[in-house]
Amino acid sequence: MSQQTVFITRLVPQKGLDLILGEPTIQAEIWPGELPPPREILLQKVQGIDGLYCLLTEKIDDELLDAAGSQLKVVSQMAVGVDNIDMAACTRRHIPVGNTPGVLTEATADLTLALLLGTARQLVRAAEAVKAGRWRTWEPMGYTGPDVYGSTVGIIGLGRIGLAVARRLQGFNVRLLYYNRRPNPAAEEVGATWVDLDTLLAESDFVSLHFPSTPDTKHFINAERLRKMKPTAALINTARGDVVDQIALIEALREGIIAYAGLDVTTPEPLPADNPLLSLPNATVLPHIGSASITAREKMATMAAENLLAGLRGERLPNCVNPSVYG
Ligand code: DGY
């Protein structure tokens, strides 16, 4: 292989970097900052590269692909979600895009359970009170919330992650409902019942979102659908921020249309500290840490490196999001 250049947009787990840096024919530049490269720097750094290793914090669009140039052979993203990438723009240029499905399923399901339980039982608010010296006594009514055990949980999007969440919830004796466009045969394994969306919204104590962000799913949970939920219910989102109309959600939490929200994802990310969501006592907001287990992140980094290397060799990516580039 002749010498090739790649740009890696952040320091990622070493196991992934080692695979790339161990290739004598590859000259890799790694952006060393804790924050993503500013857009104008990114546009400079990609000029003339053969491969791009990126994260969901980078917008990959026509402008960036033009800046990179026609020699760009592969875009490899260290994430399963690719809503930051203009897939049509990559496909038009015959550039394969890689992602990392599967390896973050269990970590994301763990975090979903943690967020669901933490939202119900006010964990963050209670822990903050202890730290701030506001633990005055044992309070008979303090920090009470709904039971997860024995509740009805509605999963919208019973795919890989939705199923992993459902499996965990079996230990909580919950009634499991799910909504997909078509029933998933694997639902039987977790005892989940396929219902229409209105039934799921009306009957669930917890509604958990597990579907990707696409133009079709933007603001899937809107004011009208929030009004269909129980006033005691909690909305849990570990998918993508823009699948929820956040303005409508803030209103619903303020007005008691629903009781709680547990969000690992928001619009925008990062969420500015003065966003109204952060002053609501019934909203728990995390900084998009669904896949943040050490193992998951190492596997994501490795898988993204393997996609990158395959693309540079002109081979089919092991996990390609736009396989139509192969004709
Ligand atoms: C992904 O891979 O899409 C996740 O959101 C990252 O945690």
Short mmCIF file of C-alpha atoms and ligand atoms in Angstrom, two decimals:
data_model
loop_
_atom_site.label_atom_id
_atom_site.label_comp_id
_atom_site.label_asym_id
_atom_site.label_seq_id
_atom_site.Cartn_x
_atom_site.Cartn_y
_atom_site.Cartn_z
CA MET A 1 0.00 0.00 0.00
CA SER A 2 1.35 3.45 -0.78
CA GLN A 3 1.51 6.05 1.99
CA GLN A 4 -1.93 7.27 3.08
CA THR A 5 -3.02 10.01 5.43
CA VAL A 6 -5.84 10.00 7.94
CA PHE A 7 -7.25 12.53 10.33
CA ILE A 8 -8.67 11.34 13.65
CA THR A 9 -10.87 14.00 15.19
CA ARG A 10 -10.19 13.21 18.88
CA LEU A 11 -8.11 11.07 21.17
CA VAL A 12 -10.02 7.79 21.29
CA PRO A 13 -9.28 4.60 23.28
CA GLN A 14 -5.74 3.42 22.65
CA LYS A 15 -6.80 0.00 21.36
CA GLY A 16 -8.38 1.68 18.36
CA LEU A 17 -5.48 4.07 17.83
CA ASP A 18 -2.93 1.23 18.02
CA LEU A 19 -4.53 -0.53 15.07
CA ILE A 20 -4.09 2.58 12.94
CA LEU A 21 -0.74 3.74 14.27
CA GLY A 22 0.65 0.22 13.82
CA GLU A 23 0.21 0.45 10.06
CA PRO A 24 3.53 1.63 8.58
CA THR A 25 1.84 2.93 5.45
CA ILE A 26 -0.49 5.25 7.34
CA GLN A 27 0.36 8.70 8.49
CA ALA A 28 -2.21 9.65 11.10
CA GLU A 29 -2.87 13.03 12.63
CA ILE A 30 -4.88 12.98 15.85
CA TRP A 31 -6.63 16.11 17.07
CA PRO A 32 -5.30 16.41 20.62
CA GLY A 33 -7.97 18.68 22.12
CA GLU A 34 -10.56 17.63 24.68
CA LEU A 35 -13.09 19.49 22.56
CA PRO A 36 -13.77 18.73 18.89
CA PRO A 37 -11.71 20.64 16.32
CA PRO A 38 -13.41 23.93 15.46
CA ARG A 39 -15.12 23.76 12.09
CA GLU A 40 -12.62 25.97 10.24
CA ILE A 41 -9.71 23.89 11.55
CA LEU A 42 -11.48 20.66 10.64
CA LEU A 43 -11.99 21.94 7.11
CA GLN A 44 -8.25 22.56 6.87
CA LYS A 45 -7.22 19.28 8.49
CA VAL A 46 -9.23 17.12 6.11
CA GLN A 47 -7.65 18.60 2.99
CA GLY A 48 -6.02 15.83 0.97
CA ILE A 49 -6.66 13.02 3.47
CA ASP A 50 -7.44 9.46 2.41
CA GLY A 51 -9.44 8.51 5.48
CA LEU A 52 -11.44 10.33 8.13
CA TYR A 53 -12.04 8.86 11.60
CA CYS A 54 -14.74 10.99 13.19
CA LEU A 55 -17.18 11.23 16.07
CA LEU A 56 -20.79 12.30 16.30
CA THR A 57 -19.60 15.80 17.20
CA GLU A 58 -18.47 16.49 13.63
CA LYS A 59 -20.81 17.54 10.86
CA ILE A 60 -19.89 15.63 7.74
CA ASP A 61 -21.53 17.38 4.81
CA ASP A 62 -20.88 18.54 1.25
CA GLU A 63 -18.70 21.40 2.43
CA LEU A 64 -16.43 19.09 4.41
CA LEU A 65 -16.28 16.42 1.71
CA ASP A 66 -15.40 19.08 -0.89
CA ALA A 67 -12.72 20.44 1.42
CA ALA A 68 -11.29 16.93 1.80
CA GLY A 69 -11.10 16.29 -1.93
CA SER A 70 -11.96 13.50 -4.32
CA GLN A 71 -9.18 11.18 -3.03
CA LEU A 72 -11.10 10.62 0.27
CA LYS A 73 -11.75 6.88 0.44
CA VAL A 74 -13.56 6.33 3.71
CA VAL A 75 -15.41 8.06 6.54
CA SER A 76 -15.36 5.96 9.69
CA GLN A 77 -17.48 7.09 12.61
CA MET A 78 -16.92 5.89 16.17
CA ALA A 79 -20.65 5.64 16.93
CA VAL A 80 -23.63 3.67 15.80
CA GLY A 81 -25.75 6.78 15.12
CA VAL A 82 -24.77 8.65 11.96
CA ASP A 83 -27.26 11.53 11.97
CA ASN A 84 -24.34 13.98 11.88
CA ILE A 85 -23.33 12.61 8.48
CA ASP A 86 -24.98 13.58 5.21
CA MET A 87 -25.19 10.04 3.94
CA ALA A 88 -26.46 11.05 0.49
CA ALA A 89 -23.47 13.37 0.07
CA CYS A 90 -21.05 10.52 0.90
CA THR A 91 -22.88 8.04 -1.31
CA ARG A 92 -22.91 10.46 -4.25
CA ARG A 93 -19.13 10.55 -3.98
CA HIS A 94 -18.93 6.73 -3.58
CA ILE A 95 -17.42 7.15 -0.12
CA PRO A 96 -18.29 4.28 2.22
CA VAL A 97 -19.29 5.31 5.75
CA GLY A 98 -18.57 2.98 8.66
CA ASN A 99 -20.26 2.85 12.06
CA THR A 100 -20.13 0.69 15.19
CA PRO A 101 -23.38 -1.20 15.73
CA GLY A 102 -23.82 -3.88 18.37
CA VAL A 103 -20.87 -3.18 20.63
CA LEU A 104 -22.61 -0.44 22.62
CA THR A 105 -25.98 -2.16 22.96
CA GLU A 106 -25.47 -3.52 26.47
CA ALA A 107 -23.78 -0.38 27.79
CA THR A 108 -26.61 1.78 26.45
CA ALA A 109 -29.23 -0.55 27.89
CA ASP A 110 -27.48 -0.43 31.29
CA LEU A 111 -27.51 3.37 31.20
CA THR A 112 -31.17 3.41 30.16
CA LEU A 113 -32.06 1.32 33.20
CA ALA A 114 -29.95 3.54 35.43
CA LEU A 115 -31.65 6.64 34.06
CA LEU A 116 -35.12 5.13 34.31
CA LEU A 117 -34.56 4.09 37.92
CA GLY A 118 -32.76 7.32 38.75
CA THR A 119 -35.54 9.41 37.26
CA ALA A 120 -38.25 7.50 39.11
CA ARG A 121 -36.44 7.63 42.44
CA GLN A 122 -35.01 11.16 42.12
CA LEU A 123 -31.43 9.97 42.52
CA VAL A 124 -29.68 13.01 41.13
CA ARG A 125 -31.81 15.52 43.04
CA ALA A 126 -31.40 13.56 46.28
CA ALA A 127 -27.63 13.20 45.90
CA GLU A 128 -27.30 16.92 45.07
CA ALA A 129 -29.24 17.78 48.24
CA VAL A 130 -26.89 15.68 50.38
CA LYS A 131 -23.83 17.37 48.85
CA ALA A 132 -25.34 20.81 49.36
CA GLY A 133 -25.97 20.16 53.08
CA ARG A 134 -29.77 19.97 52.66
CA TRP A 135 -30.16 16.53 54.33
CA ARG A 136 -31.92 17.68 57.47
CA THR A 137 -33.85 14.60 58.48
CA TRP A 138 -35.56 11.47 57.19
CA GLU A 139 -38.51 12.85 55.25
CA PRO A 140 -41.68 10.77 55.05
CA MET A 141 -42.65 12.45 51.78
CA GLY A 142 -39.22 13.49 50.53
CA TYR A 143 -37.92 12.31 47.15
CA THR A 144 -40.80 9.90 46.64
CA GLY A 145 -41.42 8.72 43.11
CA PRO A 146 -43.17 6.01 41.15
CA ASP A 147 -42.31 2.32 41.47
CA VAL A 148 -40.56 0.74 38.54
CA TYR A 149 -41.31 -2.73 39.90
CA GLY A 150 -44.71 -3.83 38.65
CA SER A 151 -45.15 -0.80 36.37
CA THR A 152 -46.01 -0.68 32.66
CA VAL A 153 -43.07 0.23 30.44
CA GLY A 154 -43.54 1.22 26.81
CA ILE A 155 -40.56 0.83 24.49
CA ILE A 156 -40.72 2.74 21.23
CA GLY A 157 -38.27 1.03 18.91
CA LEU A 158 -37.79 -2.58 19.94
CA GLY A 159 -34.53 -3.12 18.06
CA ARG A 160 -31.16 -4.15 19.44
CA ILE A 161 -31.04 -1.64 22.30
CA GLY A 162 -34.79 -1.71 22.99
CA LEU A 163 -34.61 -5.49 23.39
CA ALA A 164 -31.61 -5.28 25.70
CA VAL A 165 -33.57 -2.82 27.86
CA ALA A 166 -36.60 -5.14 27.81
CA ARG A 167 -34.46 -8.09 28.93
CA ARG A 168 -33.24 -6.15 31.94
CA LEU A 169 -36.75 -5.03 32.82
CA GLN A 170 -37.96 -8.63 33.05
CA GLY A 171 -36.42 -8.70 36.51
CA PHE A 172 -38.71 -5.86 37.55
CA ASN A 173 -41.95 -7.72 36.91
CA VAL A 174 -43.10 -5.02 34.50
CA ARG A 175 -45.80 -5.21 31.87
CA LEU A 176 -43.90 -4.55 28.65
CA LEU A 177 -45.49 -2.84 25.67
CA TYR A 178 -43.70 -1.89 22.51
CA TYR A 179 -44.36 0.03 19.33
CA ASN A 180 -42.54 -0.66 16.06
CA ARG A 181 -43.92 -0.17 12.58
CA ARG A 182 -43.95 -3.95 12.28
CA PRO A 183 -43.95 -6.49 15.12
CA ASN A 184 -40.56 -7.86 16.10
CA PRO A 185 -40.59 -11.69 16.48
CA ALA A 186 -37.92 -11.34 19.19
CA ALA A 187 -40.49 -9.57 21.39
CA GLU A 188 -41.80 -12.94 22.48
CA GLU A 189 -38.50 -13.72 24.18
CA VAL A 190 -38.98 -10.72 26.51
CA GLY A 191 -42.75 -10.98 26.85
CA ALA A 192 -43.36 -7.61 25.16
CA THR A 193 -46.73 -6.89 23.54
CA TRP A 194 -46.98 -4.98 20.26
CA VAL A 195 -49.52 -2.18 20.58
CA ASP A 196 -50.38 0.91 18.58
CA LEU A 197 -48.63 4.09 19.56
CA ASP A 198 -51.63 5.73 21.23
CA THR A 199 -52.16 2.68 23.46
CA LEU A 200 -48.51 2.63 24.42
CA LEU A 201 -48.54 6.32 25.29
CA ALA A 202 -51.79 6.09 27.23
CA GLU A 203 -50.93 3.00 29.28
CA SER A 204 -47.22 3.29 30.04
CA ASP A 205 -45.78 4.58 33.30
CA PHE A 206 -42.41 4.85 31.59
CA VAL A 207 -41.94 5.50 27.88
CA SER A 208 -38.42 4.75 26.64
CA LEU A 209 -37.19 5.79 23.19
CA HIS A 210 -34.88 3.55 21.14
CA PHE A 211 -34.98 4.59 17.50
CA PRO A 212 -32.57 6.61 15.36
CA SER A 213 -32.84 10.24 14.41
CA THR A 214 -33.86 10.59 10.78
CA PRO A 215 -35.85 13.26 8.95
CA ASP A 216 -38.94 11.06 9.61
CA THR A 217 -38.40 10.78 13.35
CA LYS A 218 -37.59 14.42 14.12
CA HIS A 219 -39.91 15.55 16.95
CA PHE A 220 -41.58 12.14 16.96
CA ILE A 221 -42.54 12.89 20.55
CA ASN A 222 -44.35 16.19 20.16
CA ALA A 223 -46.90 18.17 22.20
CA GLU A 224 -49.79 16.07 20.95
CA ARG A 225 -48.12 12.77 21.84
CA LEU A 226 -46.99 14.08 25.23
CA ARG A 227 -50.63 14.91 25.95
CA LYS A 228 -51.52 11.29 25.27
CA MET A 229 -49.22 10.11 28.08
CA LYS A 230 -50.31 9.69 31.71
CA PRO A 231 -49.80 12.77 33.89
CA THR A 232 -47.81 10.49 36.23
CA ALA A 233 -45.59 9.10 33.46
CA ALA A 234 -41.88 9.54 32.76
CA LEU A 235 -40.25 9.93 29.34
CA ILE A 236 -36.80 8.36 29.04
CA ASN A 237 -34.63 9.26 26.04
CA THR A 238 -31.25 7.65 25.41
CA ALA A 239 -31.62 7.80 21.60
CA ARG A 240 -31.15 11.28 20.10
CA GLY A 241 -32.29 14.69 21.36
CA ASP A 242 -34.15 15.75 18.25
CA VAL A 243 -36.60 12.83 18.31
CA VAL A 244 -38.31 14.84 21.05
CA ASP A 245 -39.73 18.33 20.61
CA GLN A 246 -37.84 19.74 23.57
CA ILE A 247 -39.86 22.96 23.83
CA ALA A 248 -43.03 20.88 24.05
CA LEU A 249 -41.37 18.61 26.62
CA ILE A 250 -40.38 21.54 28.84
CA GLU A 251 -43.94 22.81 28.69
CA ALA A 252 -45.31 19.33 29.49
CA LEU A 253 -43.03 18.99 32.51
CA ARG A 254 -43.94 22.47 33.75
CA GLU A 255 -47.68 22.03 33.28
CA GLY A 256 -47.88 18.52 34.74
CA ILE A 257 -48.87 16.99 31.41
CA ILE A 258 -46.27 14.35 32.23
CA ALA A 259 -44.45 13.94 35.53
CA TYR A 260 -40.77 13.26 34.74
CA ALA A 261 -38.15 13.13 32.02
CA GLY A 262 -34.83 11.33 32.05
CA LEU A 263 -32.67 12.47 29.15
CA ASP A 264 -29.22 11.33 28.09
CA VAL A 265 -29.55 13.29 24.86
CA THR A 266 -30.76 16.82 24.19
CA THR A 267 -30.95 19.55 21.59
CA PRO A 268 -28.40 21.01 21.35
CA GLU A 269 -25.51 19.08 22.80
CA PRO A 270 -23.94 20.25 24.99
CA LEU A 271 -27.03 21.79 26.58
CA PRO A 272 -26.27 25.37 27.73
CA ALA A 273 -26.41 25.74 31.51
CA ASP A 274 -29.23 28.28 31.24
CA ASN A 275 -31.52 25.95 29.31
CA PRO A 276 -34.92 25.80 31.09
CA LEU A 277 -34.73 21.99 31.23
CA LEU A 278 -31.94 22.27 33.76
CA SER A 279 -34.01 24.27 36.23
CA LEU A 280 -36.89 21.78 36.24
CA PRO A 281 -36.86 19.56 39.34
CA ASN A 282 -38.56 16.76 37.43
CA ALA A 283 -35.99 16.51 34.62
CA THR A 284 -32.78 14.50 34.92
CA VAL A 285 -30.28 15.38 32.20
CA LEU A 286 -27.07 13.48 31.48
CA PRO A 287 -24.31 14.43 29.01
CA HIS A 288 -24.86 11.70 26.38
CA ILE A 289 -23.08 8.91 28.27
CA GLY A 290 -25.14 5.94 27.07
CA SER A 291 -22.17 4.08 25.62
CA ALA A 292 -19.66 5.28 28.21
CA SER A 293 -18.54 1.91 29.57
CA ILE A 294 -14.83 1.27 29.17
CA THR A 295 -15.45 -1.94 27.24
CA ALA A 296 -18.00 -0.41 24.90
CA ARG A 297 -15.82 2.57 24.11
CA GLU A 298 -12.79 0.33 23.45
CA LYS A 299 -14.82 -1.85 21.13
CA MET A 300 -16.27 1.18 19.34
CA ALA A 301 -12.77 2.60 18.84
CA THR A 302 -11.48 -0.72 17.52
CA MET A 303 -14.42 -1.29 15.22
CA ALA A 304 -14.11 2.20 13.79
CA ALA A 305 -10.38 1.58 13.19
CA GLU A 306 -11.18 -1.67 11.37
CA ASN A 307 -13.69 0.13 9.15
CA LEU A 308 -11.14 2.84 8.42
CA LEU A 309 -8.38 0.38 7.52
CA ALA A 310 -10.67 -1.66 5.28
CA GLY A 311 -11.70 1.50 3.45
CA LEU A 312 -8.10 2.55 2.96
CA ARG A 313 -7.27 -0.88 1.52
CA GLY A 314 -10.19 -0.53 -0.87
CA GLU A 315 -12.00 -3.41 0.83
CA ARG A 316 -15.63 -3.51 1.85
CA LEU A 317 -16.08 -2.02 5.34
CA PRO A 318 -17.05 -4.65 7.93
CA ASN A 319 -19.86 -2.29 9.02
CA CYS A 320 -20.95 -0.04 6.23
CA VAL A 321 -23.96 2.27 6.55
CA ASN A 322 -24.27 3.00 2.81
CA PRO A 323 -23.52 -0.37 1.13
CA SER A 324 -25.01 0.95 -2.13
CA VAL A 325 -21.57 2.48 -2.78
CA TYR A 326 -20.48 -1.04 -3.65
CA GLY A 327 -22.98 -1.22 -6.49
C1 DGY B 1 -23.90 6.28 19.25
O1 DGY B 1 -22.98 5.50 19.04
O2 DGY B 1 -24.66 6.66 18.36
C2 DGY B 1 -24.11 6.72 20.64
O3 DGY B 1 -25.07 7.70 20.75
C3 DGY B 1 -22.81 7.18 21.26
O4 DGY B 1 -22.99 7.03 22.63
#
